Short mmCIF file of C-alpha atoms and ligand atoms in Angstrom, two decimals:
data_model
loop_
_atom_site.label_atom_id
_atom_site.label_comp_id
_atom_site.label_asym_id
_atom_site.label_seq_id
_atom_site.Cartn_x
_atom_site.Cartn_y
_atom_site.Cartn_z
CA MET U 255 0.00 0.00 0.00
CA SER U 256 1.34 3.43 -0.91
CA VAL U 257 2.03 5.96 1.79
CA ARG U 258 -0.66 8.65 1.71
CA LYS U 259 -0.42 12.32 2.36
CA PRO U 260 -1.38 12.76 6.01
CA PRO U 261 -5.08 13.74 6.11
CA LEU U 262 -4.62 15.61 9.37
CA ASN U 263 -4.20 19.30 9.64
CA LYS U 264 -1.67 18.93 12.46
CA ALA U 265 -2.46 22.36 13.84
CA ASN U 266 -5.98 21.50 14.88
CA LEU U 267 -6.24 17.73 14.41
CA MET U 268 -9.18 18.23 12.06
CA LEU U 269 -9.90 16.05 9.07
CA GLN U 270 -10.14 17.76 5.72
CA GLN U 271 -13.13 17.22 3.46
CA GLU U 272 -11.05 17.00 0.30
CA ALA U 273 -9.04 14.12 1.74
CA ILE U 274 -12.29 12.27 2.49
CA ASP U 275 -13.72 13.07 -0.94
CA ALA U 276 -10.66 11.54 -2.60
CA VAL U 277 -11.47 8.08 -1.21
CA ARG U 278 -15.20 8.01 -0.41
CA GLY U 279 -16.35 6.78 -3.81
CA GLN U 280 -13.74 4.08 -4.40
CA THR U 281 -15.11 0.81 -5.77
CA LEU U 282 -14.62 -1.94 -3.20
CA ALA U 283 -13.73 -5.40 -4.48
CA PRO U 284 -15.40 -8.39 -2.78
CA ARG U 285 -13.53 -9.44 0.35
CA GLY U 286 -12.53 -12.95 1.46
CA HIS U 287 -11.70 -14.18 4.96
CA PHE U 288 -8.19 -13.56 6.26
CA ILE U 289 -6.81 -16.92 7.33
CA ASP U 290 -3.20 -18.02 7.75
CA GLY U 291 -1.86 -14.76 6.40
CA ARG U 292 -3.95 -14.55 3.23
CA SER U 293 -7.30 -13.67 1.84
CA ILE U 294 -9.44 -16.69 0.93
CA ALA U 295 -12.98 -17.22 -0.32
CA SER U 296 -15.53 -19.12 1.71
CA ASP U 297 -15.42 -22.90 1.48
CA SER U 298 -18.88 -22.81 -0.11
CA GLY U 299 -18.11 -19.84 -2.37
CA ASP U 300 -21.08 -18.01 -0.82
CA VAL U 301 -20.95 -14.27 -0.21
CA LEU U 302 -22.94 -11.75 1.83
CA ASP U 303 -23.88 -8.42 0.27
CA ILE U 304 -22.85 -5.41 2.34
CA ILE U 305 -25.46 -2.65 2.25
CA SER U 306 -24.30 0.89 2.94
CA PRO U 307 -26.56 2.68 5.43
CA ILE U 308 -25.55 5.95 3.74
CA ASP U 309 -27.75 5.31 0.71
CA GLY U 310 -29.12 1.78 1.05
CA ALA U 311 -27.04 0.58 -1.94
CA ILE U 312 -24.91 -2.56 -2.16
CA LEU U 313 -21.35 -1.56 -1.34
CA THR U 314 -19.52 -4.83 -1.88
CA SER U 315 -19.64 -8.39 -0.54
CA VAL U 316 -17.76 -10.43 2.02
CA ALA U 317 -17.28 -14.18 2.31
CA ALA U 318 -20.29 -15.86 3.92
CA GLY U 319 -18.33 -18.12 6.23
CA SER U 320 -19.24 -21.72 7.02
CA LYS U 321 -18.35 -23.97 9.95
CA ALA U 322 -15.55 -25.38 7.76
CA ASP U 323 -14.09 -21.87 7.33
CA MET U 324 -14.20 -21.23 11.07
CA ASP U 325 -12.60 -24.61 11.81
CA ARG U 326 -9.86 -23.86 9.31
CA ALA U 327 -9.10 -20.52 10.97
CA ILE U 328 -9.05 -22.09 14.45
CA THR U 329 -6.72 -24.86 13.22
CA SER U 330 -4.43 -22.25 11.74
CA ALA U 331 -4.48 -20.20 14.97
CA ARG U 332 -3.68 -23.31 17.04
CA ALA U 333 -0.81 -24.33 14.77
CA ALA U 334 0.62 -20.82 14.94
CA PHE U 335 0.34 -20.83 18.72
CA GLU U 336 2.08 -24.19 19.02
CA ASP U 337 4.95 -23.35 16.68
CA GLY U 338 5.92 -20.64 19.15
CA LEU U 339 7.05 -18.05 16.62
CA TRP U 340 4.71 -15.50 18.25
CA SER U 341 3.75 -17.11 21.55
CA LYS U 342 7.39 -17.62 22.59
CA MET U 343 8.76 -14.49 20.95
CA ALA U 344 10.50 -12.17 23.42
CA PRO U 345 7.96 -9.59 24.61
CA ALA U 346 10.30 -6.79 23.52
CA GLN U 347 10.12 -8.14 19.96
CA ARG U 348 6.31 -8.50 20.03
CA LYS U 349 6.27 -4.92 21.25
CA LYS U 350 8.17 -3.72 18.16
CA ILE U 351 5.71 -5.44 15.86
CA LEU U 352 2.63 -4.08 17.67
CA ILE U 353 4.04 -0.57 17.61
CA LYS U 354 4.78 -0.98 13.91
CA LEU U 355 1.14 -2.02 13.50
CA ALA U 356 0.05 1.16 15.32
CA GLU U 357 2.10 3.18 12.82
CA LEU U 358 0.54 1.39 9.87
CA ILE U 359 -2.94 2.08 11.27
CA GLU U 360 -2.00 5.75 11.49
CA ARG U 361 -0.68 5.63 7.92
CA ASP U 362 -4.02 4.21 6.70
CA ALA U 363 -6.17 6.04 9.24
CA LEU U 364 -8.33 7.86 6.73
CA GLU U 365 -8.85 4.78 4.54
CA LEU U 366 -9.79 2.69 7.59
CA ALA U 367 -12.22 5.33 8.86
CA VAL U 368 -13.91 5.78 5.48
CA LEU U 369 -14.19 2.01 4.98
CA GLY U 370 -15.82 1.72 8.39
CA VAL U 371 -18.22 4.61 7.79
CA ARG U 372 -19.28 3.19 4.44
CA ASP U 373 -20.48 -0.03 6.03
CA ASN U 374 -21.63 1.20 9.45
CA GLY U 375 -22.77 4.83 9.04
CA THR U 376 -20.87 6.54 11.90
CA GLU U 377 -20.10 10.23 11.31
CA ILE U 378 -16.56 10.46 9.88
CA ASN U 379 -15.19 12.81 12.50
CA MET U 380 -16.06 10.36 15.22
CA ALA U 381 -14.92 7.34 13.19
CA TYR U 382 -11.57 8.91 12.47
CA LYS U 383 -10.85 9.52 16.14
CA ALA U 384 -12.75 6.74 17.89
CA GLU U 385 -11.98 4.06 15.31
CA SER U 386 -8.68 4.71 13.48
CA LEU U 387 -6.72 6.86 15.91
CA SER U 388 -8.01 5.05 18.95
CA ALA U 389 -7.13 1.65 17.42
CA ALA U 390 -3.59 2.87 16.76
CA GLY U 391 -3.38 4.07 20.36
CA THR U 392 -4.61 0.72 21.63
CA PHE U 393 -1.95 -1.27 19.77
CA ARG U 394 0.69 1.17 20.95
CA TYR U 395 -0.52 0.93 24.59
CA TYR U 396 -0.47 -2.88 24.78
CA GLY U 397 2.73 -3.05 22.74
CA GLU U 398 4.39 -0.71 25.21
CA ALA U 399 2.95 -2.61 28.17
CA ILE U 400 4.00 -6.12 27.32
CA ASP U 401 7.68 -5.92 28.26
CA LYS U 402 6.80 -4.28 31.60
CA ILE U 403 4.61 -7.03 33.04
CA TYR U 404 6.56 -9.17 35.53
CA GLY U 405 5.85 -12.52 37.11
CA GLN U 406 6.11 -12.94 40.89
CA ILE U 407 8.04 -14.87 43.50
CA ALA U 408 5.73 -16.12 46.24
CA PRO U 409 6.56 -15.43 49.93
CA THR U 410 7.22 -19.11 50.72
CA ALA U 411 9.49 -20.77 53.31
CA ASN U 412 13.20 -20.66 52.40
CA SER U 413 13.25 -24.33 51.47
CA VAL U 414 11.07 -23.78 48.40
CA LEU U 415 10.75 -21.29 45.56
CA GLY U 416 7.23 -20.40 44.45
CA LEU U 417 7.06 -18.79 41.00
CA ILE U 418 3.98 -17.24 39.44
CA HIS U 419 4.12 -16.99 35.65
CA HIS U 420 1.83 -15.31 33.16
CA ALA U 421 1.20 -17.81 30.37
CA PRO U 422 -0.76 -16.97 27.19
CA VAL U 423 -4.09 -18.80 27.13
CA GLY U 424 -3.70 -20.16 23.58
CA VAL U 425 -6.41 -19.47 20.98
CA VAL U 426 -8.68 -16.49 21.65
CA GLY U 427 -11.99 -16.15 19.81
CA ALA U 428 -13.39 -12.61 19.54
CA ILE U 429 -16.87 -11.68 18.35
CA VAL U 430 -17.48 -7.98 17.87
CA PRO U 431 -20.41 -5.74 16.89
CA TRP U 432 -20.95 -3.24 14.07
CA ASN U 433 -21.06 0.09 15.95
CA PHE U 434 -17.30 0.59 16.54
CA PRO U 435 -15.70 -2.48 14.95
CA LEU U 436 -12.15 -1.19 14.87
CA MET U 437 -12.13 0.34 18.34
CA ILE U 438 -13.84 -2.56 20.10
CA GLY U 439 -11.99 -5.13 17.98
CA SER U 440 -8.65 -3.52 18.91
CA TRP U 441 -9.56 -3.51 22.62
CA LYS U 442 -9.63 -7.31 22.32
CA ILE U 443 -7.06 -8.06 19.61
CA ALA U 444 -4.24 -5.85 20.95
CA PRO U 445 -3.99 -7.24 24.52
CA ALA U 446 -4.62 -10.79 23.28
CA LEU U 447 -1.75 -10.53 20.79
CA ALA U 448 0.51 -8.71 23.24
CA ALA U 449 0.12 -11.60 25.68
CA GLY U 450 1.31 -14.03 22.99
CA ASN U 451 -2.00 -15.60 21.98
CA SER U 452 -3.34 -16.42 18.54
CA ILE U 453 -6.71 -14.95 17.66
CA VAL U 454 -9.69 -15.66 15.44
CA LEU U 455 -11.94 -12.64 15.02
CA LYS U 456 -15.53 -12.68 13.84
CA PRO U 457 -16.75 -9.20 12.91
CA ALA U 458 -20.45 -8.35 12.67
CA GLU U 459 -21.70 -9.61 9.29
CA SER U 460 -22.57 -6.07 8.21
CA ALA U 461 -19.35 -4.31 9.34
CA SER U 462 -16.25 -6.34 8.48
CA LEU U 463 -14.35 -4.10 6.08
CA SER U 464 -12.10 -2.13 8.41
CA LEU U 465 -11.21 -5.23 10.44
CA LEU U 466 -10.23 -7.16 7.30
CA HIS U 467 -7.94 -4.27 6.41
CA LEU U 468 -6.51 -4.33 9.95
CA ALA U 469 -5.61 -8.02 9.55
CA LYS U 470 -3.61 -7.22 6.42
CA LEU U 471 -1.81 -4.43 8.27
CA ALA U 472 -0.96 -6.84 11.09
CA SER U 473 0.63 -9.14 8.55
CA GLU U 474 2.56 -6.23 7.03
CA ALA U 475 3.78 -5.26 10.50
CA GLY U 476 5.24 -8.73 11.01
CA VAL U 477 2.57 -10.65 12.93
CA PRO U 478 3.25 -14.24 11.76
CA ASP U 479 0.75 -16.07 9.54
CA GLY U 480 -2.05 -17.76 11.46
CA VAL U 481 -1.67 -15.60 14.56
CA PHE U 482 -4.45 -13.17 13.60
CA ASN U 483 -7.32 -14.51 11.49
CA VAL U 484 -10.63 -12.93 10.49
CA VAL U 485 -13.65 -15.03 9.49
CA THR U 486 -16.64 -13.11 8.14
CA GLY U 487 -20.23 -14.27 7.98
CA LYS U 488 -23.34 -14.76 10.02
CA GLY U 489 -23.30 -14.99 13.79
CA SER U 490 -25.66 -17.94 13.68
CA VAL U 491 -23.17 -19.86 11.48
CA VAL U 492 -19.56 -18.86 12.06
CA GLY U 493 -20.20 -17.28 15.48
CA GLU U 494 -21.89 -20.46 16.62
CA ALA U 495 -19.04 -22.57 15.20
CA MET U 496 -16.56 -20.50 17.18
CA GLY U 497 -18.64 -20.78 20.34
CA LEU U 498 -18.95 -24.55 20.03
CA SER U 499 -15.31 -25.16 19.09
CA MET U 500 -13.33 -27.52 21.30
CA ASP U 501 -10.17 -25.64 20.47
CA VAL U 502 -10.92 -22.03 21.42
CA ASP U 503 -9.67 -21.36 24.95
CA VAL U 504 -11.19 -17.96 25.67
CA LEU U 505 -14.10 -16.19 24.00
CA VAL U 506 -14.39 -12.41 24.24
CA PHE U 507 -17.55 -10.71 23.06
CA THR U 508 -19.31 -7.38 22.73
CA GLY U 509 -22.92 -7.44 21.60
CA SER U 510 -26.44 -8.19 22.73
CA GLY U 511 -27.54 -10.00 25.87
CA ALA U 512 -29.33 -12.62 23.77
CA THR U 513 -26.11 -13.57 21.97
CA GLY U 514 -24.17 -13.44 25.24
CA ARG U 515 -26.51 -16.05 26.72
CA ARG U 516 -25.99 -18.25 23.65
CA LEU U 517 -22.22 -18.03 24.03
CA LEU U 518 -22.45 -19.27 27.62
CA GLU U 519 -24.56 -22.19 26.39
CA TYR U 520 -22.06 -22.97 23.62
CA SER U 521 -19.30 -22.95 26.20
CA ALA U 522 -21.22 -25.34 28.46
CA ARG U 523 -21.90 -27.66 25.51
CA SER U 524 -18.25 -27.70 24.35
CA ASN U 525 -14.98 -27.23 26.22
CA LEU U 526 -16.06 -24.82 29.01
CA LYS U 527 -14.13 -22.02 27.33
CA ARG U 528 -14.05 -18.87 29.46
CA CYS U 529 -16.46 -16.23 28.14
CA TYR U 530 -16.09 -12.50 28.79
CA LEU U 531 -19.19 -10.60 27.74
CA GLU U 532 -19.87 -6.89 27.25
CA LEU U 533 -23.62 -6.72 26.76
CA GLY U 534 -24.74 -3.13 26.45
CA GLY U 535 -26.74 -0.99 28.80
CA LYS U 536 -29.56 1.39 29.54
CA SER U 537 -27.42 3.94 31.25
CA PRO U 538 -28.87 6.60 33.57
CA ASN U 539 -27.61 10.16 33.28
CA ILE U 540 -28.76 12.00 36.41
CA ILE U 541 -29.18 15.78 36.53
CA PHE U 542 -29.47 17.28 40.02
CA ASN U 543 -30.71 20.83 40.49
CA ASP U 544 -27.28 21.75 41.93
CA ALA U 545 -25.39 20.77 38.75
CA PRO U 546 -22.53 23.24 38.27
CA ASP U 547 -23.63 24.34 34.80
CA LEU U 548 -27.00 23.18 33.52
CA ALA U 549 -26.42 24.53 30.00
CA GLN U 550 -23.19 22.52 29.75
CA ALA U 551 -24.94 19.48 31.26
CA ALA U 552 -27.58 19.63 28.52
CA LYS U 553 -25.03 20.05 25.75
CA VAL U 554 -22.83 17.15 26.88
CA SER U 555 -25.83 14.94 27.70
CA ALA U 556 -27.25 15.47 24.21
CA ALA U 557 -23.95 14.42 22.64
CA GLY U 558 -23.85 11.50 25.09
CA ILE U 559 -27.01 10.00 23.64
CA PHE U 560 -27.20 11.25 20.05
CA ARG U 561 -23.67 10.96 18.62
CA ASN U 562 -23.30 7.93 16.32
CA SER U 563 -27.12 7.92 16.28
CA GLY U 564 -27.16 6.58 19.83
CA GLN U 565 -25.46 3.37 18.69
CA VAL U 566 -23.02 3.40 21.58
CA CYS U 567 -23.08 0.78 24.34
CA VAL U 568 -22.41 3.40 27.04
CA ALA U 569 -24.91 5.96 25.62
CA GLY U 570 -26.71 7.91 28.34
CA SER U 571 -30.09 6.72 27.12
CA ARG U 572 -32.08 7.40 30.33
CA LEU U 573 -32.11 11.03 31.44
CA LEU U 574 -33.22 11.40 35.06
CA VAL U 575 -33.94 15.04 35.90
CA GLN U 576 -34.77 16.52 39.30
CA GLU U 577 -38.40 17.69 39.35
CA ASP U 578 -37.86 21.41 39.90
CA ILE U 579 -35.57 21.82 36.86
CA HIS U 580 -37.25 19.16 34.74
CA ASP U 581 -39.27 21.25 32.28
CA ASP U 582 -36.54 23.76 31.50
CA PHE U 583 -33.90 21.05 31.15
CA VAL U 584 -36.03 18.93 28.83
CA ALA U 585 -36.71 22.02 26.69
CA GLU U 586 -32.96 22.60 26.44
CA MET U 587 -32.32 18.94 25.51
CA SER U 588 -35.01 19.12 22.83
CA ARG U 589 -33.44 22.25 21.41
CA HIS U 590 -30.09 20.45 21.12
CA ALA U 591 -31.78 17.39 19.58
CA LYS U 592 -33.41 19.55 16.91
CA ASP U 593 -30.20 21.53 16.25
CA PHE U 594 -28.04 18.52 15.38
CA LYS U 595 -27.30 18.29 11.69
CA VAL U 596 -28.05 14.74 10.63
CA GLY U 597 -26.78 13.73 7.21
CA ASN U 598 -24.30 11.83 5.04
CA PRO U 599 -21.70 10.62 7.54
CA LEU U 600 -18.88 11.26 5.06
CA ASP U 601 -19.65 15.00 5.04
CA LEU U 602 -17.74 16.75 7.79
CA SER U 603 -20.69 19.10 8.21
CA SER U 604 -22.87 16.21 9.47
CA GLN U 605 -22.84 15.96 13.24
CA ILE U 606 -24.78 12.70 13.22
CA GLY U 607 -24.64 10.02 10.52
CA ALA U 608 -26.83 7.08 9.63
CA VAL U 609 -28.58 4.38 11.62
CA HIS U 610 -26.76 1.16 10.79
CA SER U 611 -29.51 -0.77 9.00
CA LEU U 612 -33.11 -0.60 7.95
CA SER U 613 -34.07 -3.18 10.57
CA GLU U 614 -32.40 -1.11 13.31
CA LEU U 615 -34.23 1.99 12.09
CA GLU U 616 -37.56 0.17 12.14
CA ALA U 617 -36.86 -1.16 15.63
CA ASN U 618 -36.06 2.38 16.84
CA LEU U 619 -39.34 3.70 15.43
CA GLN U 620 -41.21 0.83 17.06
CA PHE U 621 -39.72 1.82 20.44
CA VAL U 622 -41.06 5.36 19.92
CA GLN U 623 -44.51 4.10 19.02
CA THR U 624 -44.68 1.73 22.00
CA ALA U 625 -43.50 4.50 24.35
CA GLN U 626 -46.30 6.75 23.11
CA GLU U 627 -48.82 3.96 23.62
CA GLU U 628 -47.51 3.66 27.18
CA GLY U 629 -48.14 7.39 27.79
CA ALA U 630 -44.82 9.09 26.98
CA GLN U 631 -44.69 12.31 24.93
CA CYS U 632 -42.42 12.74 21.92
CA VAL U 633 -40.95 16.23 22.38
CA ALA U 634 -38.31 16.03 19.61
CA GLY U 635 -37.76 13.82 16.58
CA GLY U 636 -39.50 10.46 16.56
CA LYS U 637 -39.30 9.90 12.81
CA ARG U 638 -37.22 8.76 9.87
CA ILE U 639 -35.68 11.59 7.88
CA LEU U 640 -33.79 11.99 4.59
CA SER U 641 -35.47 8.91 3.15
CA GLU U 642 -35.05 10.41 -0.33
CA THR U 643 -31.32 9.52 -0.06
CA GLY U 644 -32.19 5.83 0.24
CA GLY U 645 -30.18 5.83 3.49
CA TYR U 646 -31.29 5.14 7.05
CA TYR U 647 -31.47 8.35 9.07
CA MET U 648 -33.46 9.14 12.19
CA ALA U 649 -34.10 12.48 13.87
CA PRO U 650 -32.66 12.65 17.41
CA THR U 651 -35.61 11.82 19.60
CA VAL U 652 -36.57 12.94 23.11
CA MET U 653 -39.39 11.08 24.88
CA SER U 654 -40.55 12.63 28.16
CA GLY U 655 -42.82 11.20 30.83
CA VAL U 656 -41.27 7.72 30.62
CA LYS U 657 -42.18 5.59 33.66
CA VAL U 658 -39.85 3.06 35.29
CA GLU U 659 -41.95 0.11 34.19
CA ASP U 660 -42.14 1.25 30.53
CA ASN U 661 -40.51 -0.66 27.71
CA LEU U 662 -38.39 2.38 26.83
CA HIS U 663 -37.05 2.61 30.36
CA GLN U 664 -36.19 -1.05 30.68
CA ASN U 665 -34.82 -2.04 27.27
CA GLU U 666 -31.84 -0.95 25.22
CA VAL U 667 -32.88 0.80 21.99
CA PHE U 668 -29.39 1.22 20.49
CA GLY U 669 -30.61 4.23 18.56
CA PRO U 670 -31.06 8.01 18.96
CA VAL U 671 -33.93 7.79 21.42
CA LEU U 672 -33.71 9.39 24.86
CA ALA U 673 -36.09 8.40 27.68
CA VAL U 674 -36.67 11.18 30.24
CA THR U 675 -37.95 10.49 33.77
CA PRO U 676 -38.29 13.02 36.62
CA PHE U 677 -37.09 12.28 40.18
CA LYS U 678 -37.69 13.91 43.58
CA ASP U 679 -34.49 13.55 45.58
CA GLU U 680 -31.24 11.61 45.83
CA ALA U 681 -32.85 8.40 47.12
CA ASP U 682 -35.42 8.51 44.32
CA ALA U 683 -32.66 9.04 41.72
CA ILE U 684 -30.72 6.03 43.02
CA ARG U 685 -33.85 3.86 43.04
CA ILE U 686 -34.73 4.76 39.44
CA ALA U 687 -31.12 4.54 38.22
CA ASN U 688 -30.76 0.99 39.56
CA SER U 689 -34.16 -0.18 38.31
CA THR U 690 -33.05 -2.04 35.16
CA VAL U 691 -31.19 -5.31 34.59
CA TYR U 692 -28.26 -3.37 33.13
CA GLY U 693 -25.21 -1.84 34.81
CA LEU U 694 -22.75 -0.53 32.24
CA SER U 695 -22.45 3.24 32.53
CA ALA U 696 -23.97 6.20 34.40
CA GLY U 697 -23.61 9.96 34.77
CA VAL U 698 -24.19 12.29 37.73
CA TRP U 699 -24.28 16.09 37.56
CA THR U 700 -23.96 17.84 40.93
CA SER U 701 -21.84 20.46 42.72
CA ASN U 702 -22.07 18.52 45.97
CA LEU U 703 -18.87 16.51 46.37
CA SER U 704 -20.29 14.26 49.09
CA ARG U 705 -23.33 13.49 46.96
CA ALA U 706 -21.08 12.68 43.98
CA HIS U 707 -19.18 10.14 46.09
CA ARG U 708 -22.40 8.64 47.44
CA MET U 709 -23.70 8.22 43.90
CA ILE U 710 -20.44 6.59 42.74
CA GLU U 711 -20.95 4.09 45.54
CA GLU U 712 -24.70 3.53 45.14
CA ILE U 713 -25.15 3.35 41.37
CA LYS U 714 -24.68 -0.18 40.15
CA SER U 715 -22.61 0.30 37.01
CA GLY U 716 -19.13 -0.50 35.78
CA VAL U 717 -18.43 3.11 34.76
CA ILE U 718 -19.70 6.37 36.25
CA HIS U 719 -19.11 9.91 34.99
CA VAL U 720 -19.34 12.97 37.24
CA ASN U 721 -20.13 16.36 35.70
CA THR U 722 -19.48 15.00 32.24
CA TYR U 723 -20.73 12.12 30.16
CA GLY U 724 -18.91 9.61 27.97
CA GLY U 725 -15.31 10.68 28.45
CA SER U 726 -12.56 8.12 29.04
CA ASP U 727 -9.24 6.92 27.72
CA LEU U 728 -7.30 3.68 27.66
CA THR U 729 -6.08 4.03 31.22
CA VAL U 730 -9.45 3.11 32.75
CA PRO U 731 -11.20 -0.26 32.35
CA LEU U 732 -14.60 -0.62 30.65
CA GLY U 733 -16.94 -3.38 31.69
CA GLY U 734 -20.37 -3.95 33.09
CA VAL U 735 -22.09 -5.36 36.15
CA LYS U 736 -25.47 -7.13 36.40
CA GLN U 737 -26.66 -8.21 32.94
CA SER U 738 -24.30 -5.78 31.22
CA GLY U 739 -21.71 -8.51 31.44
CA ASN U 740 -18.38 -9.38 33.00
CA GLY U 741 -14.69 -8.80 32.37
CA HIS U 742 -13.05 -5.60 31.21
CA ASP U 743 -11.66 -4.07 28.05
CA LYS U 744 -8.97 -1.35 28.20
CA SER U 745 -6.24 -0.64 30.76
CA LEU U 746 -3.83 -3.25 32.12
CA HIS U 747 -6.82 -5.01 33.71
CA ALA U 748 -7.82 -6.18 30.22
CA MET U 749 -4.69 -8.35 30.14
CA ASP U 750 -6.12 -10.62 32.85
CA LYS U 751 -8.39 -12.29 30.30
CA TYR U 752 -5.52 -13.23 28.03
CA PHE U 753 -3.16 -14.79 30.57
CA ASP U 754 -3.34 -17.96 32.60
CA LEU U 755 -1.59 -17.72 35.96
CA LYS U 756 0.76 -20.68 36.28
CA SER U 757 2.41 -21.55 39.62
CA ALA U 758 5.66 -23.44 39.97
CA TRP U 759 6.67 -24.96 43.34
CA ILE U 760 10.39 -25.72 43.40
CA GLN U 761 11.91 -27.71 46.26
CA LEU U 762 15.35 -26.30 46.94
P1 ADP G 933 -26.35 -6.47 17.84
O1 ADP G 933 -27.76 -6.38 18.29
O2 ADP G 933 -25.45 -5.42 18.36
O3 ADP G 933 -26.20 -6.72 16.39
P2 ADP G 933 -25.60 -9.20 18.25
O4 ADP G 933 -25.36 -9.86 19.55
O5 ADP G 933 -26.69 -9.72 17.38
O6 ADP G 933 -25.79 -7.70 18.63
O7 ADP G 933 -24.29 -9.17 17.38
C1 ADP G 933 -23.00 -8.98 17.91
C2 ADP G 933 -22.07 -10.00 17.30
O8 ADP G 933 -22.53 -11.29 17.67
C3 ADP G 933 -22.04 -9.97 15.77
O9 ADP G 933 -20.72 -10.23 15.33
C4 ADP G 933 -22.94 -11.12 15.41
O10 ADP G 933 -22.66 -11.69 14.15
C5 ADP G 933 -22.63 -12.10 16.52
N1 ADP G 933 -23.67 -13.13 16.72
C6 ADP G 933 -25.00 -13.00 16.51
N2 ADP G 933 -25.63 -14.17 16.78
C7 ADP G 933 -24.68 -15.05 17.17
C8 ADP G 933 -24.69 -16.42 17.57
N3 ADP G 933 -25.81 -17.14 17.60
N4 ADP G 933 -23.51 -17.00 17.91
C9 ADP G 933 -22.37 -16.29 17.89
N5 ADP G 933 -22.30 -15.01 17.49
C10 ADP G 933 -23.42 -14.39 17.13
#
């Protein structure tokens, strides 16, 4: 691949429209799987059409994987693990290769972002930072980390030596969703590779393109053949084959609760592989009347639910507002919702891009209709827009008067639909916040430091934001409690999933 002119204006880290325009219309050849260091067609020759949410047109196709394809990738990953080229490579050498991969991702950052936007619909500004640049940062972080992780000597009696080693687990299977394929994929691939494992990745059937490109870059960086494989196709076929494999040691997943349950069943029916599941949320964002800056709270909260059309697992999709500021705050949120410019995600002027698929769009609209039937009021949005483009766009939607028992309060929409519920006092806010099966993320806006600490303690979620919403970096773990899942991506804690602890007891 040729080295491109950097698309960044270094002075302000902004993408330039002309750089996007130069690549947005490129014809995309059909893609095969990436197994054992090369691109191959599906065993059956079948393909899946990839529909672009930007205009509803067929973009290209990917291999429609079969069980045979998945088995082939797992066999290749196992052979690569056993030959030791990667798994026994000195960590300092693995580090060089992962950092080289980070550089190659930066080299191709624009191409990767545009590829991803064309099949998933995320606004390009966000994709460029949250997908391409963040993926590069993730490979750099775990590359840098891997030669700084030590084993331990146990505090035994002098007559013995107790050693605690970190051993790679073997073959890691990763199943990722379509909303941020490169970012979420990298959160799993980078620490798994850093630890010395081989990996088989299954992207969402509708959003594989950027991850297939990433696999090629890994090969270019020097990751040996078979260490990083990508098998595309349907979850119910290749995902199931991965889940039921007797030769996958650890399965890491981000997606829906329904699929998470299936993966646990597959594990129980096969080799008891460890499963780490990130299963979404219905995250409460709580606005107290003593918030330091209500205008800022509304602005950040609107971005926290509407960016990427609400297709964000940590989206603040339940807004809990203290009664005495409720009406004014909801009016401000509605104003922001109506002000967002929704449009072609490859135009830098669009603040919000497309909903990922027609079926997602229809499901979002159904949530709105059901909420209205249950007594909620639609105060902004609530409808499909820009249908003349052929693409799938939805107006940012604010539903007020949502009760705790309502469908919209209890279930994840995964779209640009905000449920607003008033609360009386702190105890009421905690009760409502904890009233769903989920526990991924939360937000609290208050000037009262003691209250902020009490909320951090009382809200059952893996992540909590105070006087902001949605911010984080690689240094903090991301994972859920309750039915939002288990295990963590990001930070050094993510490494725990990809190592076995091995003890040695040596008689001296
Ligand atoms: P979403 O609602 O976000 O699409 P899914 O759980 O359906 O969530 O999809 C997340 C990932 O899980 C995708 O890669 C999808 O292909 C995969 N998947 C879906 N069904 C299964 C299944 N039965 N077994 C394994 N993986 C699956």
